[in-house]
């Protein structure tokens, strides 16, 4: 059993204003301005008690730190009450160091191969990527065991896509308040809207050659 919660429940909790739930958990970005300042933040996070039982994924760069919180068990992959509590504590230590969060800077990427028989193609992708089946959806998803690369979700295709577009497209998870600006930028750059009937969960756009990309949010998702 896990204390799993929905994205909406996470965002409704007090003290998590710095964070946004994407497809790969709750994320935020702390702009530090220098590598030493970023390293100090990571050090402070590492000293929080209880991380051996529930640890964050941390990406340290020369100008900032991205943090992701996700709960993974044998049958669950998502946010939990433990993530809420850890998010509050990480935000607190960042404030003590004089750092503020910029959640508009976070996003995650999902690669979506389409096939008439997904079970037939998944072993190939598992082999070439070195990935493993996701615990709660092993027949649909492959994930990086080191939690570094983009996840793969395999979409059943009942017929070829209109316009002859490729069988692989990507989904870019963004904070909900960033979605409209990202869509507008893509359209201004020569893209076209393919479908928006699933908004605000996702909008599908395509480039001039028919290659598709989803702008996805956790809005309205369970």
PDB file of C-alpha atoms in Angstrom:
ATOM      1  CA  UNK A   1       0.000   0.000   0.000  1.00  0.00           C
ATOM      2  CA  UNK A   2       1.064   3.588  -0.572  1.00  0.00           C
ATOM      3  CA  UNK A   3      -0.244   6.981   0.486  1.00  0.00           C
ATOM      4  CA  UNK A   4      -0.672   7.986  -3.140  1.00  0.00           C
ATOM      5  CA  UNK A   5      -2.424  11.239  -4.007  1.00  0.00           C
ATOM      6  CA  UNK A   6      -3.582  12.838  -7.255  1.00  0.00           C
ATOM      7  CA  UNK A   7      -1.821  15.825  -8.845  1.00  0.00           C
ATOM      8  CA  UNK A   8      -4.731  18.029  -7.767  1.00  0.00           C
ATOM      9  CA  UNK A   9      -4.424  16.852  -4.166  1.00  0.00           C
ATOM     10  CA  UNK A  10      -0.717  17.628  -4.220  1.00  0.00           C
ATOM     11  CA  UNK A  11      -1.275  21.161  -5.533  1.00  0.00           C
ATOM     12  CA  UNK A  12      -4.054  21.783  -3.006  1.00  0.00           C
ATOM     13  CA  UNK A  13      -1.740  20.982  -0.079  1.00  0.00           C
ATOM     14  CA  UNK A  14      -0.277  23.871   1.899  1.00  0.00           C
ATOM     15  CA  UNK A  15       3.364  24.804   1.499  1.00  0.00           C
ATOM     16  CA  UNK A  16       3.992  23.351  -1.983  1.00  0.00           C
ATOM     17  CA  UNK A  17       3.579  26.514  -4.052  1.00  0.00           C
ATOM     18  CA  UNK A  18       7.134  26.083  -5.376  1.00  0.00           C
ATOM     19  CA  UNK A  19       6.284  22.759  -7.044  1.00  0.00           C
ATOM     20  CA  UNK A  20       4.437  21.508 -10.133  1.00  0.00           C
ATOM     21  CA  UNK A  21       3.351  17.918 -10.791  1.00  0.00           C
ATOM     22  CA  UNK A  22       4.391  16.731 -14.245  1.00  0.00           C
ATOM     23  CA  UNK A  23       4.323  13.278 -15.809  1.00  0.00           C
ATOM     24  CA  UNK A  24       7.344  12.257 -13.760  1.00  0.00           C
ATOM     25  CA  UNK A  25       6.380  13.521 -10.316  1.00  0.00           C
ATOM     26  CA  UNK A  26       6.487  16.854  -8.484  1.00  0.00           C
ATOM     27  CA  UNK A  27       9.262  19.130  -9.740  1.00  0.00           C
ATOM     28  CA  UNK A  28      10.777  22.529  -9.111  1.00  0.00           C
ATOM     29  CA  UNK A  29      13.825  24.545 -10.112  1.00  0.00           C
ATOM     30  CA  UNK A  30      15.964  26.712  -7.848  1.00  0.00           C
ATOM     31  CA  UNK A  31      17.997  29.308  -9.728  1.00  0.00           C
ATOM     32  CA  UNK A  32      21.281  29.651  -7.832  1.00  0.00           C
ATOM     33  CA  UNK A  33      23.440  31.717 -10.193  1.00  0.00           C
ATOM     34  CA  UNK A  34      26.626  29.746  -9.566  1.00  0.00           C
ATOM     35  CA  UNK A  35      27.887  26.198  -9.258  1.00  0.00           C
ATOM     36  CA  UNK A  36      29.080  26.637  -5.633  1.00  0.00           C
ATOM     37  CA  UNK A  37      25.663  27.979  -4.595  1.00  0.00           C
ATOM     38  CA  UNK A  38      23.961  25.074  -6.359  1.00  0.00           C
ATOM     39  CA  UNK A  39      26.278  22.628  -4.601  1.00  0.00           C
ATOM     40  CA  UNK A  40      25.457  24.187  -1.218  1.00  0.00           C
ATOM     41  CA  UNK A  41      21.760  23.660  -1.850  1.00  0.00           C
ATOM     42  CA  UNK A  42      22.301  20.013  -2.788  1.00  0.00           C
ATOM     43  CA  UNK A  43      24.402  19.559   0.356  1.00  0.00           C
ATOM     44  CA  UNK A  44      21.624  21.059   2.494  1.00  0.00           C
ATOM     45  CA  UNK A  45      19.056  18.766   0.876  1.00  0.00           C
ATOM     46  CA  UNK A  46      21.288  15.750   1.458  1.00  0.00           C
ATOM     47  CA  UNK A  47      21.381  16.511   5.191  1.00  0.00           C
ATOM     48  CA  UNK A  48      17.597  16.333   5.615  1.00  0.00           C
ATOM     49  CA  UNK A  49      16.617  13.376   7.810  1.00  0.00           C
ATOM     50  CA  UNK A  50      14.838  10.358   6.367  1.00  0.00           C
ATOM     51  CA  UNK A  51      16.189  10.510   2.823  1.00  0.00           C
ATOM     52  CA  UNK A  52      17.331   6.897   2.915  1.00  0.00           C
ATOM     53  CA  UNK A  53      13.658   5.868   2.933  1.00  0.00           C
ATOM     54  CA  UNK A  54      12.414   8.453   0.437  1.00  0.00           C
ATOM     55  CA  UNK A  55      14.942  10.400  -1.592  1.00  0.00           C
ATOM     56  CA  UNK A  56      14.624  13.133  -4.229  1.00  0.00           C
ATOM     57  CA  UNK A  57      16.108  13.086  -7.732  1.00  0.00           C
ATOM     58  CA  UNK A  58      18.451  16.074  -7.997  1.00  0.00           C
ATOM     59  CA  UNK A  59      20.005  17.597 -11.132  1.00  0.00           C
ATOM     60  CA  UNK A  60      22.787  20.068 -10.309  1.00  0.00           C
ATOM     61  CA  UNK A  61      23.926  22.500 -13.012  1.00  0.00           C
ATOM     62  CA  UNK A  62      26.191  25.545 -12.953  1.00  0.00           C
ATOM     63  CA  UNK A  63      23.305  27.980 -12.564  1.00  0.00           C
ATOM     64  CA  UNK A  64      20.617  26.039 -10.706  1.00  0.00           C
ATOM     65  CA  UNK A  65      19.180  22.855  -9.269  1.00  0.00           C
ATOM     66  CA  UNK A  66      16.173  20.874 -10.480  1.00  0.00           C
ATOM     67  CA  UNK A  67      14.520  18.588  -7.940  1.00  0.00           C
ATOM     68  CA  UNK A  68      11.989  15.837  -8.654  1.00  0.00           C
ATOM     69  CA  UNK A  69       9.931  13.969  -6.066  1.00  0.00           C
ATOM     70  CA  UNK A  70       8.166  10.750  -6.985  1.00  0.00           C
ATOM     71  CA  UNK A  71       6.975   7.693  -5.106  1.00  0.00           C
ATOM     72  CA  UNK A  72       7.716   4.348  -6.747  1.00  0.00           C
ATOM     73  CA  UNK A  73       6.588   0.989  -5.406  1.00  0.00           C
ATOM     74  CA  UNK A  74       5.883  -2.368  -7.021  1.00  0.00           C
ATOM     75  CA  UNK A  75       2.394  -1.231  -8.018  1.00  0.00           C
ATOM     76  CA  UNK A  76       2.469   2.578  -7.844  1.00  0.00           C
ATOM     77  CA  UNK A  77       4.276   5.364  -9.728  1.00  0.00           C
ATOM     78  CA  UNK A  78       3.249   8.885  -8.805  1.00  0.00           C
ATOM     79  CA  UNK A  79       2.951  11.460  -6.042  1.00  0.00           C
ATOM     80  CA  UNK A  80       2.265  10.670  -2.403  1.00  0.00           C
ATOM     81  CA  UNK A  81       1.846  12.426   0.911  1.00  0.00           C
ATOM     82  CA  UNK A  82       5.543  11.769   1.564  1.00  0.00           C
ATOM     83  CA  UNK A  83       6.334  13.908  -1.490  1.00  0.00           C
ATOM     84  CA  UNK A  84       4.246  16.748  -0.067  1.00  0.00           C
ATOM     85  CA  UNK A  85       6.166  16.621   3.205  1.00  0.00           C
ATOM     86  CA  UNK A  86       9.569  16.442   1.524  1.00  0.00           C
ATOM     87  CA  UNK A  87       8.683  19.270  -0.870  1.00  0.00           C
ATOM     88  CA  UNK A  88       7.922  21.542   2.090  1.00  0.00           C
ATOM     89  CA  UNK A  89      11.243  20.687   3.748  1.00  0.00           C
ATOM     90  CA  UNK A  90      13.283  21.239   0.577  1.00  0.00           C
ATOM     91  CA  UNK A  91      11.616  24.599  -0.048  1.00  0.00           C
ATOM     92  CA  UNK A  92      12.392  25.545   3.541  1.00  0.00           C
ATOM     93  CA  UNK A  93      16.123  24.819   3.293  1.00  0.00           C
ATOM     94  CA  UNK A  94      16.274  26.680  -0.037  1.00  0.00           C
ATOM     95  CA  UNK A  95      14.722  29.759   1.582  1.00  0.00           C
ATOM     96  CA  UNK A  96      17.265  29.540   4.411  1.00  0.00           C
ATOM     97  CA  UNK A  97      19.975  29.792   1.758  1.00  0.00           C
ATOM     98  CA  UNK A  98      18.271  32.836   0.223  1.00  0.00           C
ATOM     99  CA  UNK A  99      17.074  30.948  -2.866  1.00  0.00           C
ATOM    100  CA  UNK A 100      13.661  31.120  -4.511  1.00  0.00           C
ATOM    101  CA  UNK A 101      11.988  28.608  -6.786  1.00  0.00           C
ATOM    102  CA  UNK A 102      11.027  29.064 -10.428  1.00  0.00           C
ATOM    103  CA  UNK A 103       8.527  26.279 -11.161  1.00  0.00           C
ATOM    104  CA  UNK A 104       7.863  27.717 -14.624  1.00  0.00           C
ATOM    105  CA  UNK A 105      11.273  26.339 -15.660  1.00  0.00           C
ATOM    106  CA  UNK A 106      10.394  22.664 -15.192  1.00  0.00           C
ATOM    107  CA  UNK A 107       9.247  20.174 -17.804  1.00  0.00           C
ATOM    108  CA  UNK A 108       9.613  16.467 -18.570  1.00  0.00           C
ATOM    109  CA  UNK A 109       9.626  14.487 -21.788  1.00  0.00           C
ATOM    110  CA  UNK A 110       7.706  11.339 -22.770  1.00  0.00           C
ATOM    111  CA  UNK A 111       8.444   9.423 -25.991  1.00  0.00           C
ATOM    112  CA  UNK A 112       5.437   7.663 -27.544  1.00  0.00           C
ATOM    113  CA  UNK A 113       6.049   4.924 -30.132  1.00  0.00           C
ATOM    114  CA  UNK A 114       2.877   3.799 -31.867  1.00  0.00           C
ATOM    115  CA  UNK A 115       2.322   0.262 -33.147  1.00  0.00           C
ATOM    116  CA  UNK A 116      -0.550  -1.984 -34.134  1.00  0.00           C
ATOM    117  CA  UNK A 117       0.909  -4.568 -31.736  1.00  0.00           C
ATOM    118  CA  UNK A 118       2.758  -2.818 -28.914  1.00  0.00           C
ATOM    119  CA  UNK A 119       3.732  -6.129 -27.276  1.00  0.00           C
ATOM    120  CA  UNK A 120       5.686  -6.966 -30.415  1.00  0.00           C
ATOM    121  CA  UNK A 121       7.825  -3.798 -30.389  1.00  0.00           C
ATOM    122  CA  UNK A 122       8.357  -3.256 -26.656  1.00  0.00           C
ATOM    123  CA  UNK A 123      11.084  -5.943 -26.313  1.00  0.00           C
ATOM    124  CA  UNK A 124      13.133  -4.157 -29.005  1.00  0.00           C
ATOM    125  CA  UNK A 125      12.960  -0.819 -27.210  1.00  0.00           C
ATOM    126  CA  UNK A 126      13.679  -2.430 -23.861  1.00  0.00           C
ATOM    127  CA  UNK A 127      16.817  -3.990 -25.338  1.00  0.00           C
ATOM    128  CA  UNK A 128      18.202  -0.948 -27.152  1.00  0.00           C
ATOM    129  CA  UNK A 129      17.463   1.468 -24.292  1.00  0.00           C
ATOM    130  CA  UNK A 130      18.402  -0.758 -21.367  1.00  0.00           C
ATOM    131  CA  UNK A 131      15.079   0.220 -19.807  1.00  0.00           C
ATOM    132  CA  UNK A 132      12.694  -1.831 -17.662  1.00  0.00           C
ATOM    133  CA  UNK A 133       8.884  -2.128 -17.481  1.00  0.00           C
ATOM    134  CA  UNK A 134       7.202   0.382 -15.184  1.00  0.00           C
ATOM    135  CA  UNK A 135       5.887  -1.428 -12.136  1.00  0.00           C
ATOM    136  CA  UNK A 136       2.275  -0.237 -12.257  1.00  0.00           C
ATOM    137  CA  UNK A 137       1.886  -0.457 -16.062  1.00  0.00           C
ATOM    138  CA  UNK A 138       4.390  -3.024 -17.374  1.00  0.00           C
ATOM    139  CA  UNK A 139       2.463  -3.681 -20.589  1.00  0.00           C
ATOM    140  CA  UNK A 140       2.451  -0.005 -21.593  1.00  0.00           C
ATOM    141  CA  UNK A 141       5.507   1.784 -20.206  1.00  0.00           C
ATOM    142  CA  UNK A 142       9.287   1.451 -20.124  1.00  0.00           C
ATOM    143  CA  UNK A 143      11.362   3.558 -17.740  1.00  0.00           C
ATOM    144  CA  UNK A 144      15.033   4.248 -17.179  1.00  0.00           C
ATOM    145  CA  UNK A 145      16.123   2.226 -14.099  1.00  0.00           C
ATOM    146  CA  UNK A 146      18.519   5.074 -13.269  1.00  0.00           C
ATOM    147  CA  UNK A 147      15.703   7.662 -13.595  1.00  0.00           C
ATOM    148  CA  UNK A 148      17.690   9.837 -16.009  1.00  0.00           C
ATOM    149  CA  UNK A 149      16.222   9.392 -19.494  1.00  0.00           C
ATOM    150  CA  UNK A 150      12.754  10.107 -20.859  1.00  0.00           C
ATOM    151  CA  UNK A 151      10.105   7.452 -20.276  1.00  0.00           C
ATOM    152  CA  UNK A 152       8.500   5.554 -23.186  1.00  0.00           C
ATOM    153  CA  UNK A 153       4.745   4.905 -23.421  1.00  0.00           C
ATOM    154  CA  UNK A 154       3.558   2.545 -26.159  1.00  0.00           C
ATOM    155  CA  UNK A 155       0.376   3.633 -27.914  1.00  0.00           C
ATOM    156  CA  UNK A 156      -1.811   1.132 -29.813  1.00  0.00           C
ATOM    157  CA  UNK A 157      -2.413   2.318 -33.385  1.00  0.00           C
ATOM    158  CA  UNK A 158      -5.523   1.004 -35.122  1.00  0.00           C
ATOM    159  CA  UNK A 159      -4.796   2.779 -38.402  1.00  0.00           C
ATOM    160  CA  UNK A 160      -2.035   4.973 -39.875  1.00  0.00           C
ATOM    161  CA  UNK A 161      -2.008   8.593 -38.777  1.00  0.00           C
ATOM    162  CA  UNK A 162      -3.616  11.043 -41.209  1.00  0.00           C
ATOM    163  CA  UNK A 163      -1.069  12.756 -43.428  1.00  0.00           C
ATOM    164  CA  UNK A 164       1.470   9.951 -43.138  1.00  0.00           C
ATOM    165  CA  UNK A 165       3.091  11.204 -39.940  1.00  0.00           C
ATOM    166  CA  UNK A 166       5.634   9.009 -38.223  1.00  0.00           C
ATOM    167  CA  UNK A 167       4.717   6.374 -35.694  1.00  0.00           C
ATOM    168  CA  UNK A 168       6.731   8.026 -32.905  1.00  0.00           C
ATOM    169  CA  UNK A 169       5.796  11.325 -31.300  1.00  0.00           C
ATOM    170  CA  UNK A 170       6.751  13.060 -28.076  1.00  0.00           C
ATOM    171  CA  UNK A 171       4.845  14.550 -25.165  1.00  0.00           C
ATOM    172  CA  UNK A 172       6.242  17.542 -23.315  1.00  0.00           C
ATOM    173  CA  UNK A 173       4.879  17.812 -19.782  1.00  0.00           C
ATOM    174  CA  UNK A 174       4.724  21.448 -18.627  1.00  0.00           C
ATOM    175  CA  UNK A 175       3.164  23.308 -15.692  1.00  0.00           C
ATOM    176  CA  UNK A 176      -0.470  24.035 -16.583  1.00  0.00           C
ATOM    177  CA  UNK A 177       0.027  27.814 -16.547  1.00  0.00           C
ATOM    178  CA  UNK A 178       2.785  27.453 -19.169  1.00  0.00           C
ATOM    179  CA  UNK A 179       0.748  25.388 -21.656  1.00  0.00           C
ATOM    180  CA  UNK A 180      -0.942  28.169 -23.647  1.00  0.00           C
ATOM    181  CA  UNK A 181       2.306  30.080 -24.152  1.00  0.00           C
ATOM    182  CA  UNK A 182       4.099  26.933 -25.293  1.00  0.00           C
ATOM    183  CA  UNK A 183       1.300  26.149 -27.771  1.00  0.00           C
ATOM    184  CA  UNK A 184       1.261  29.701 -29.111  1.00  0.00           C
ATOM    185  CA  UNK A 185       5.019  29.607 -29.637  1.00  0.00           C
ATOM    186  CA  UNK A 186       4.786  26.296 -31.503  1.00  0.00           C
ATOM    187  CA  UNK A 187       2.027  27.597 -33.780  1.00  0.00           C
ATOM    188  CA  UNK A 188       3.966  30.798 -34.460  1.00  0.00           C
ATOM    189  CA  UNK A 189       6.990  28.670 -35.385  1.00  0.00           C
ATOM    190  CA  UNK A 190       5.109  26.958 -38.204  1.00  0.00           C
ATOM    191  CA  UNK A 191       3.215  24.256 -36.332  1.00  0.00           C
ATOM    192  CA  UNK A 192      -0.450  23.372 -36.623  1.00  0.00           C
ATOM    193  CA  UNK A 193      -3.022  22.150 -34.139  1.00  0.00           C
ATOM    194  CA  UNK A 194      -3.950  18.508 -34.815  1.00  0.00           C
ATOM    195  CA  UNK A 195      -6.402  17.960 -31.976  1.00  0.00           C
ATOM    196  CA  UNK A 196      -7.436  19.745 -28.815  1.00  0.00           C
ATOM    197  CA  UNK A 197     -10.445  17.741 -27.674  1.00  0.00           C
ATOM    198  CA  UNK A 198      -8.433  16.250 -24.817  1.00  0.00           C
ATOM    199  CA  UNK A 199      -7.404  19.644 -23.394  1.00  0.00           C
ATOM    200  CA  UNK A 200      -6.397  20.535 -20.757  1.00  0.00           C
ATOM    201  CA  UNK A 201      -4.836  17.072 -20.370  1.00  0.00           C
ATOM    202  CA  UNK A 202      -3.027  17.483 -23.682  1.00  0.00           C
ATOM    203  CA  UNK A 203      -3.023  19.268 -27.039  1.00  0.00           C
ATOM    204  CA  UNK A 204      -1.492  17.574 -30.103  1.00  0.00           C
ATOM    205  CA  UNK A 205       0.461  19.729 -32.551  1.00  0.00           C
ATOM    206  CA  UNK A 206       2.451  18.855 -35.663  1.00  0.00           C
ATOM    207  CA  UNK A 207       5.297  20.365 -37.628  1.00  0.00           C
ATOM    208  CA  UNK A 208       5.199  20.954 -41.387  1.00  0.00           C
ATOM    209  CA  UNK A 209       6.298  17.353 -42.048  1.00  0.00           C
ATOM    210  CA  UNK A 210       3.530  15.846 -39.901  1.00  0.00           C
ATOM    211  CA  UNK A 211       5.676  14.898 -36.885  1.00  0.00           C
ATOM    212  CA  UNK A 212       3.543  15.233 -33.759  1.00  0.00           C
ATOM    213  CA  UNK A 213       4.125  16.578 -30.265  1.00  0.00           C
ATOM    214  CA  UNK A 214       1.754  16.772 -27.319  1.00  0.00           C
ATOM    215  CA  UNK A 215       1.780  19.645 -24.859  1.00  0.00           C
ATOM    216  CA  UNK A 216       0.630  17.804 -21.746  1.00  0.00           C
ATOM    217  CA  UNK A 217      -0.403  18.857 -18.236  1.00  0.00           C
ATOM    218  CA  UNK A 218      -1.683  17.034 -15.176  1.00  0.00           C
ATOM    219  CA  UNK A 219      -4.769  19.247 -15.118  1.00  0.00           C
ATOM    220  CA  UNK A 220      -7.935  17.093 -14.868  1.00  0.00           C
ATOM    221  CA  UNK A 221      -5.920  13.875 -14.491  1.00  0.00           C
ATOM    222  CA  UNK A 222      -6.484  11.428 -11.655  1.00  0.00           C
TER     223      UNK A 222
END
